[in-house]
Amino acid sequence: MAEAYIVDAVRIPRGIGKKGKGALADMLPQHLAATVLKAIKVRNHLPEDAVEDVIWGTSAQYGLQAADMGRMAALDAGLGLGTSGVTLDRFCGSSLTATNIAAATIMSGMEDLLIAGGAEMTSFTADWGGRMREAGLSLGLGGVNPRLQEKLPQTHQGVAADAIAARDGISRTDLDAYGVESQKRAAVAIREGRFAKSLIPVLDDAGNLVLDHDEYPRPGTTLEGLSELKPAFAAFVDMPSGPGEPSFGGLINQVYPDIKIEPVHHAGSSSGNVDGAAALLIASQAAMAKHGLKPRARIVAMANHAEHPTLMLTAPSGAVTKVLAKAGLIKDQIDVWEINEAFATIVEMVIRDHDLDRAKVNINGGAIALGHPIGATGAILVGMALDELERSGGRYGLITMCTAGGMAPALIIERV
């Protein structure tokens, strides 16, 4: 089997995902995607049509984010008419899945030079809940299919995170402490320029600067300040999930009757809504020789894992076990762990399940401090792991994340 290598990783700054507040909120999603694709082409001196395919992740594919963003953004970026593109959805894991599929395609010998990545504008998708209610549909992810929702209830993600905290005995104090640490680590990374290698600015069509720094971090966050915040999802526990349907908490208790949900997450211990895009250049040895490219990391192993969808967010621990086994590695050989901070509980769960060294987990902060542009986050995490391996001299990085539907993709890379 051929080897697949990561040659380059780029991302744009994450803008606050709210109209009127975020610098990117009035941009087209395709513009953000095209920005990172064009950067890959320019930074690596690639001729037109050199990239054979763009495998792209976008979760909410409707409206401005519909119509196969991978292909449309590739055309907009000038990759060439011969560069095809496809857009996929694995919820939060969309661009990590795109990365894994791109690597597998190269390893199979089907293609030699691909771009994987993703984009999401939560400033555009923030009204999803309202659209569902207007349509008379359940906000549980299985609600568009009543038969499925009856068989396998799927609830609100925030309520699911609170339920996992209750199940695992993770206290609000633990979660608040994690949220503060994420902010501290992100602040150090920004101050020391640790993101500079991958971070590129967003310009408008006239070439004017729109954004050149992450907007979301709150470096002044304190434990005392977080302790004063009210739980963000308390109202959802007893809220009907749809017309005439059980509450979000009730959906969980249908499957897990012994879990007593205590709302504990808030804005300081949950991922932030932001707009963003990221891309990775993935190549075979033949493509690198042809285009004069140098590898930065080798793809070692990939895995997907799934569990019961009602708690929704529990699969990363199993994904870690599976991808380590595929790689023939043990946890102590991993130098950099990127576990998406969708909610502080998820990272705490994986750390506790595998007894991980906290100093190696999300070294430069995560989505609690920097934000979570759903379809782009996986590719961002791969780039963060790669940059940190190069900065610290580590060898192996492991990236995983929870997704709706009870799934978790995972990836292990080796610094070259």
XYZ file of C-alpha atoms in Angstrom:
416
model
C 0.000 0.000 0.000
C 1.262 3.481 -0.881
C 2.054 6.038 1.819
C 0.112 9.279 2.185
C 1.787 12.449 3.446
C 0.623 15.842 4.661
C 2.551 18.519 2.806
C 0.865 21.694 4.030
C -1.852 22.906 6.388
C -3.592 26.276 6.345
C -6.540 27.870 8.083
C -8.132 31.277 8.272
C -8.689 33.103 11.575
C -11.894 32.083 13.291
C -14.445 34.899 13.296
C -17.212 35.241 15.868
C -20.186 33.403 14.403
C -22.796 36.080 14.865
C -24.148 38.656 12.472
C -23.151 42.150 13.491
C -20.277 40.913 15.677
C -18.076 38.665 13.571
C -15.772 40.061 10.909
C -16.520 37.140 8.582
C -20.282 36.993 9.128
C -21.127 38.812 5.892
C -18.746 36.785 3.720
C -19.813 33.930 1.452
C -18.890 30.472 2.780
C -17.413 29.658 -0.624
C -15.163 32.709 -0.299
C -13.724 31.397 2.968
C -13.218 27.962 1.429
C -11.605 29.414 -1.687
C -9.237 31.456 0.499
C -7.602 28.373 2.008
C -7.632 26.439 -1.268
C -5.906 29.272 -3.102
C -3.340 29.543 -0.309
C -2.493 25.857 -0.691
C -1.961 26.361 -4.422
C 0.155 29.502 -4.055
C 2.253 28.377 -1.069
C 3.185 25.143 -2.798
C 3.656 26.569 -6.320
C 1.148 24.153 -7.811
C 0.166 24.512 -11.467
C -3.480 24.441 -12.482
C -5.052 20.986 -12.439
C -2.226 19.578 -10.298
C -4.694 18.829 -7.500
C -6.853 15.952 -8.666
C -9.711 16.288 -6.206
C -10.899 18.383 -3.269
C -12.595 16.397 -0.524
C -14.472 18.898 1.584
C -16.426 18.855 4.825
C -19.448 21.039 5.543
C -22.108 19.958 7.999
C -25.084 22.258 7.345
C -25.397 21.959 3.585
C -28.265 24.283 2.764
C -28.615 27.807 1.400
C -25.250 29.510 1.069
C -23.483 26.321 2.130
C -25.190 24.054 -0.418
C -24.225 23.111 -3.983
C -21.023 21.110 -3.385
C -18.784 23.730 -1.835
C -15.697 21.603 -2.520
C -16.045 21.887 -6.284
C -17.368 25.445 -6.353
C -14.628 26.761 -4.055
C -11.983 24.911 -6.081
C -13.198 26.709 -9.201
C -13.299 30.034 -7.367
C -9.764 29.494 -6.057
C -8.370 28.849 -9.525
C -7.204 25.304 -8.874
C -8.102 24.497 -12.471
C -11.049 23.134 -14.398
C -9.616 19.638 -14.038
C -9.752 19.675 -10.236
C -12.954 17.998 -9.135
C -14.537 18.332 -5.707
C -16.968 16.616 -3.386
C -18.580 17.770 -0.142
C -19.473 15.439 2.708
C -21.158 15.604 6.107
C -20.188 13.790 9.289
C -21.417 16.618 11.486
C -18.488 17.987 13.569
C -16.173 15.326 12.134
C -16.716 16.316 8.509
C -13.261 17.653 7.629
C -11.427 15.040 9.712
C -13.361 12.441 7.726
C -12.458 14.299 4.517
C -8.815 14.067 5.556
C -9.057 10.351 6.232
C -10.820 9.677 2.932
C -8.214 11.702 1.033
C -5.410 9.767 2.705
C -7.102 6.440 2.004
C -7.600 7.413 -1.647
C -3.892 8.097 -2.025
C -2.902 4.961 -0.097
C -5.083 2.889 -2.423
C -3.250 4.281 -5.449
C -6.351 5.878 -6.980
C -5.045 9.453 -6.779
C -1.747 11.220 -6.005
C -2.455 14.809 -4.973
C -5.551 15.903 -3.066
C -6.747 18.690 -0.823
C -8.888 17.838 2.195
C -10.559 20.350 4.454
C -13.779 22.052 5.334
C -15.658 25.254 6.010
C -18.602 26.317 8.130
C -20.233 29.624 8.938
C -22.185 29.344 12.165
C -23.213 32.968 11.656
C -25.282 31.610 8.766
C -26.468 28.333 10.323
C -27.416 29.747 13.745
C -31.096 29.866 12.785
C -31.288 26.088 12.213
C -33.319 25.489 15.366
C -35.873 28.102 14.382
C -36.256 26.570 10.932
C -36.890 23.147 12.466
C -39.535 24.471 14.857
C -41.247 26.412 12.066
C -41.478 23.154 10.144
C -43.029 21.445 13.165
C -40.079 19.050 13.469
C -38.231 17.807 16.528
C -34.914 19.446 17.336
C -33.578 16.004 18.163
C -31.423 14.948 15.213
C -33.621 11.935 14.552
C -36.726 14.129 14.590
C -36.974 14.462 10.822
C -37.619 10.689 10.825
C -40.231 9.886 13.504
C -39.674 6.158 13.088
C -35.960 6.504 13.806
C -36.549 8.930 16.668
C -38.869 6.407 18.293
C -36.346 3.596 17.952
C -33.207 5.594 18.775
C -34.004 8.916 20.481
C -31.562 11.687 19.624
C -31.483 14.768 21.781
C -29.922 18.218 22.125
C -26.112 18.108 22.173
C -25.783 20.370 25.205
C -28.199 18.229 27.200
C -26.268 15.135 26.091
C -23.018 16.696 27.330
C -24.618 17.457 30.690
C -25.908 13.875 30.857
C -22.428 12.458 30.195
C -21.025 14.638 32.976
C -23.674 13.232 35.336
C -22.984 9.671 34.197
C -19.223 9.998 34.690
C -19.288 12.077 37.863
C -17.574 15.074 36.248
C -18.340 18.149 38.322
C -19.013 21.685 37.180
C -15.850 22.733 39.036
C -13.844 20.281 36.921
C -15.407 21.611 33.738
C -14.883 25.260 34.676
C -11.230 24.537 35.461
C -10.838 22.918 32.064
C -12.432 25.932 30.359
C -10.015 28.324 32.063
C -7.043 26.151 31.095
C -8.121 26.133 27.441
C -8.162 29.937 27.443
C -4.749 30.105 29.128
C -3.154 27.717 26.668
C -4.646 29.487 23.666
C -3.413 32.832 24.988
C 0.144 31.488 25.270
C -0.038 30.013 21.767
C -1.246 33.301 20.284
C 1.311 35.361 22.205
C 4.176 33.108 21.101
C 3.015 32.953 17.473
C 2.476 29.185 17.486
C -0.307 29.439 14.904
C 1.624 31.669 12.509
C 2.773 28.919 10.147
C -0.763 27.855 9.268
C -2.757 31.048 9.781
C -3.571 33.102 6.680
C -5.610 36.337 6.491
C -8.997 36.731 4.861
C -9.238 39.431 2.195
C -12.334 40.699 0.419
C -12.734 40.742 -3.365
C -10.956 44.101 -3.559
C -7.958 42.795 -1.621
C -8.808 44.618 1.602
C -8.031 42.891 4.891
C -11.131 41.450 6.589
C -9.566 39.414 9.418
C -6.052 38.362 10.410
C -6.510 37.073 13.979
C -8.821 34.764 15.914
C -11.701 36.826 17.275
C -13.171 34.442 19.825
C -10.549 33.938 22.606
C -11.173 35.513 26.004
C -7.733 35.458 27.653
C -8.957 37.195 30.795
C -11.240 34.285 31.718
C -11.059 33.286 35.388
C -12.484 30.460 37.456
C -14.347 33.024 39.536
C -15.912 34.552 36.440
C -17.033 31.197 35.059
C -18.538 30.193 38.383
C -21.024 33.047 38.009
C -22.350 31.885 34.625
C -25.698 30.149 34.505
C -25.818 26.710 32.828
C -26.529 27.223 29.147
C -28.734 24.199 28.546
C -30.870 24.077 31.697
C -33.980 25.230 29.853
C -33.629 22.451 27.290
C -33.749 19.579 29.786
C -37.497 19.909 30.280
C -38.287 21.608 26.963
C -40.372 19.514 24.539
C -38.138 18.322 21.707
C -40.982 18.933 19.280
C -44.759 19.331 19.118
C -46.264 16.677 21.389
C -42.877 15.015 21.894
C -40.859 14.184 25.038
C -38.454 16.726 26.499
C -34.799 16.622 25.542
C -33.996 15.220 28.956
C -36.848 12.750 28.600
C -35.374 11.437 25.356
C -32.184 10.552 27.213
C -34.036 8.984 30.116
C -35.948 6.736 27.739
C -32.645 4.949 27.112
C -30.714 5.817 30.294
C -33.334 6.009 33.059
C -30.726 6.110 35.832
C -29.028 9.312 34.635
C -30.128 12.359 36.617
C -29.226 15.280 34.399
C -27.706 18.245 36.226
C -27.017 21.199 33.897
C -23.333 22.137 34.229
C -22.073 23.431 30.872
C -22.110 27.084 29.874
C -20.365 29.338 27.373
C -17.067 29.002 29.237
C -16.996 25.202 29.103
C -18.564 24.708 25.653
C -17.207 25.338 22.175
C -17.763 28.755 20.650
C -19.801 29.460 17.520
C -17.408 30.777 14.893
C -16.892 30.997 11.144
C -13.854 29.268 9.684
C -12.164 27.208 6.982
C -9.078 25.007 6.778
C -7.300 22.875 4.186
C -4.590 20.205 4.044
C -2.475 19.215 1.037
C -2.114 15.431 0.993
C 0.230 13.709 -1.448
C 1.798 10.454 -2.536
C 5.541 10.067 -2.933
C 5.111 10.275 -6.701
C 3.243 13.583 -6.475
C 5.843 15.066 -4.157
C 8.630 14.098 -6.557
C 6.725 15.495 -9.545
C 5.928 18.868 -7.947
C 8.996 19.345 -5.742
C 7.050 19.038 -2.488
C 8.396 18.127 0.933
C 6.374 16.067 3.418
C 5.667 17.340 6.910
C 3.868 14.298 8.283
C 2.973 10.739 7.350
C -0.523 9.369 7.772
C -0.109 6.408 10.128
C -3.635 5.148 10.841
C -7.276 6.131 10.582
C -10.401 4.855 12.274
C -14.097 5.463 12.707
C -16.041 4.412 15.768
C -19.716 4.659 16.656
C -21.844 4.081 19.740
C -25.464 4.592 20.804
C -26.707 7.918 19.369
C -28.810 9.033 22.334
C -25.867 10.242 24.422
C -24.390 11.148 21.066
C -20.923 12.329 22.160
C -19.341 9.271 23.808
C -17.510 7.674 20.858
C -14.075 9.413 21.017
C -12.801 7.089 23.768
C -13.525 4.055 21.609
C -12.052 5.784 18.562
C -8.792 6.285 20.480
C -8.630 2.583 21.350
C -9.346 1.587 17.753
C -6.895 3.911 16.005
C -4.063 3.084 18.436
C -4.595 -0.602 17.717
C -4.554 0.015 13.960
C -1.295 1.940 14.303
C 0.307 -0.639 16.615
C 0.986 2.100 19.153
C 0.235 2.662 22.826
C -1.005 5.884 24.387
C 2.383 6.803 25.864
C 3.858 7.020 22.357
C 1.502 9.867 21.438
C 3.195 13.232 21.962
C 0.318 15.507 20.914
C -3.365 14.826 21.491
C -6.015 16.960 19.791
C -9.414 16.056 21.237
C -12.038 18.502 20.066
C -13.422 20.668 22.858
C -17.031 20.475 21.735
C -17.764 20.419 25.468
C -15.281 20.195 28.318
C -16.926 16.940 29.405
C -15.843 15.148 26.236
C -12.159 15.901 26.730
C -12.411 15.071 30.435
C -14.100 11.780 29.536
C -11.314 10.731 27.152
C -8.555 11.845 29.533
C -10.089 9.812 32.359
C -10.971 6.773 30.241
C -7.394 6.471 28.972
C -5.500 8.037 31.894
C -3.833 10.570 29.595
C -1.122 13.040 30.498
C -2.999 16.359 30.560
C 0.129 18.243 29.529
C -0.077 16.530 26.110
C -3.793 17.139 25.501
C -4.863 20.248 23.550
C -1.540 21.903 24.273
C -2.480 25.163 22.546
C -6.083 25.367 23.657
C -9.089 24.250 21.696
C -12.605 25.066 20.600
C -13.647 26.393 24.032
C -11.148 29.220 23.611
C -10.822 29.421 19.831
C -14.240 28.335 18.572
C -15.671 25.405 16.617
C -16.507 26.055 12.936
C -18.260 22.682 12.673
C -17.247 21.389 9.231
C -13.755 22.934 9.381
C -12.638 21.934 12.869
C -11.227 18.499 12.057
C -8.793 19.882 9.479
C -7.891 22.689 11.889
C -7.016 20.136 14.569
C -4.798 18.182 12.164
C -2.927 21.383 11.347
C -2.614 22.263 15.032
C -1.225 18.822 15.825
C 1.264 19.066 12.959
C 2.453 22.541 13.937
C 2.865 21.475 17.562
C 4.804 18.311 16.655
C 7.208 20.463 14.653
C 7.495 23.061 17.415
C 8.087 20.551 20.194
C 9.976 17.872 18.268
C 7.368 15.215 19.018
C 6.824 12.218 16.793
C 3.168 11.139 16.888
C -0.070 13.121 17.055
C -3.577 11.726 17.545
C -6.670 13.678 16.518
C -10.250 12.731 17.356
C -13.603 14.370 17.962
C -17.174 13.574 18.894
C -19.914 14.006 16.330
C -23.677 13.883 16.392
C -25.166 10.492 15.697
C -22.849 8.857 18.234
C -19.741 8.799 16.009
C -16.047 9.700 16.219
C -13.392 9.671 13.478
C -9.727 9.482 14.491
C -6.336 9.945 12.857
C -2.701 9.398 13.847
C 0.077 11.308 12.088
C 3.858 11.006 12.362
C 6.113 14.047 11.974
C 8.572 13.640 9.111
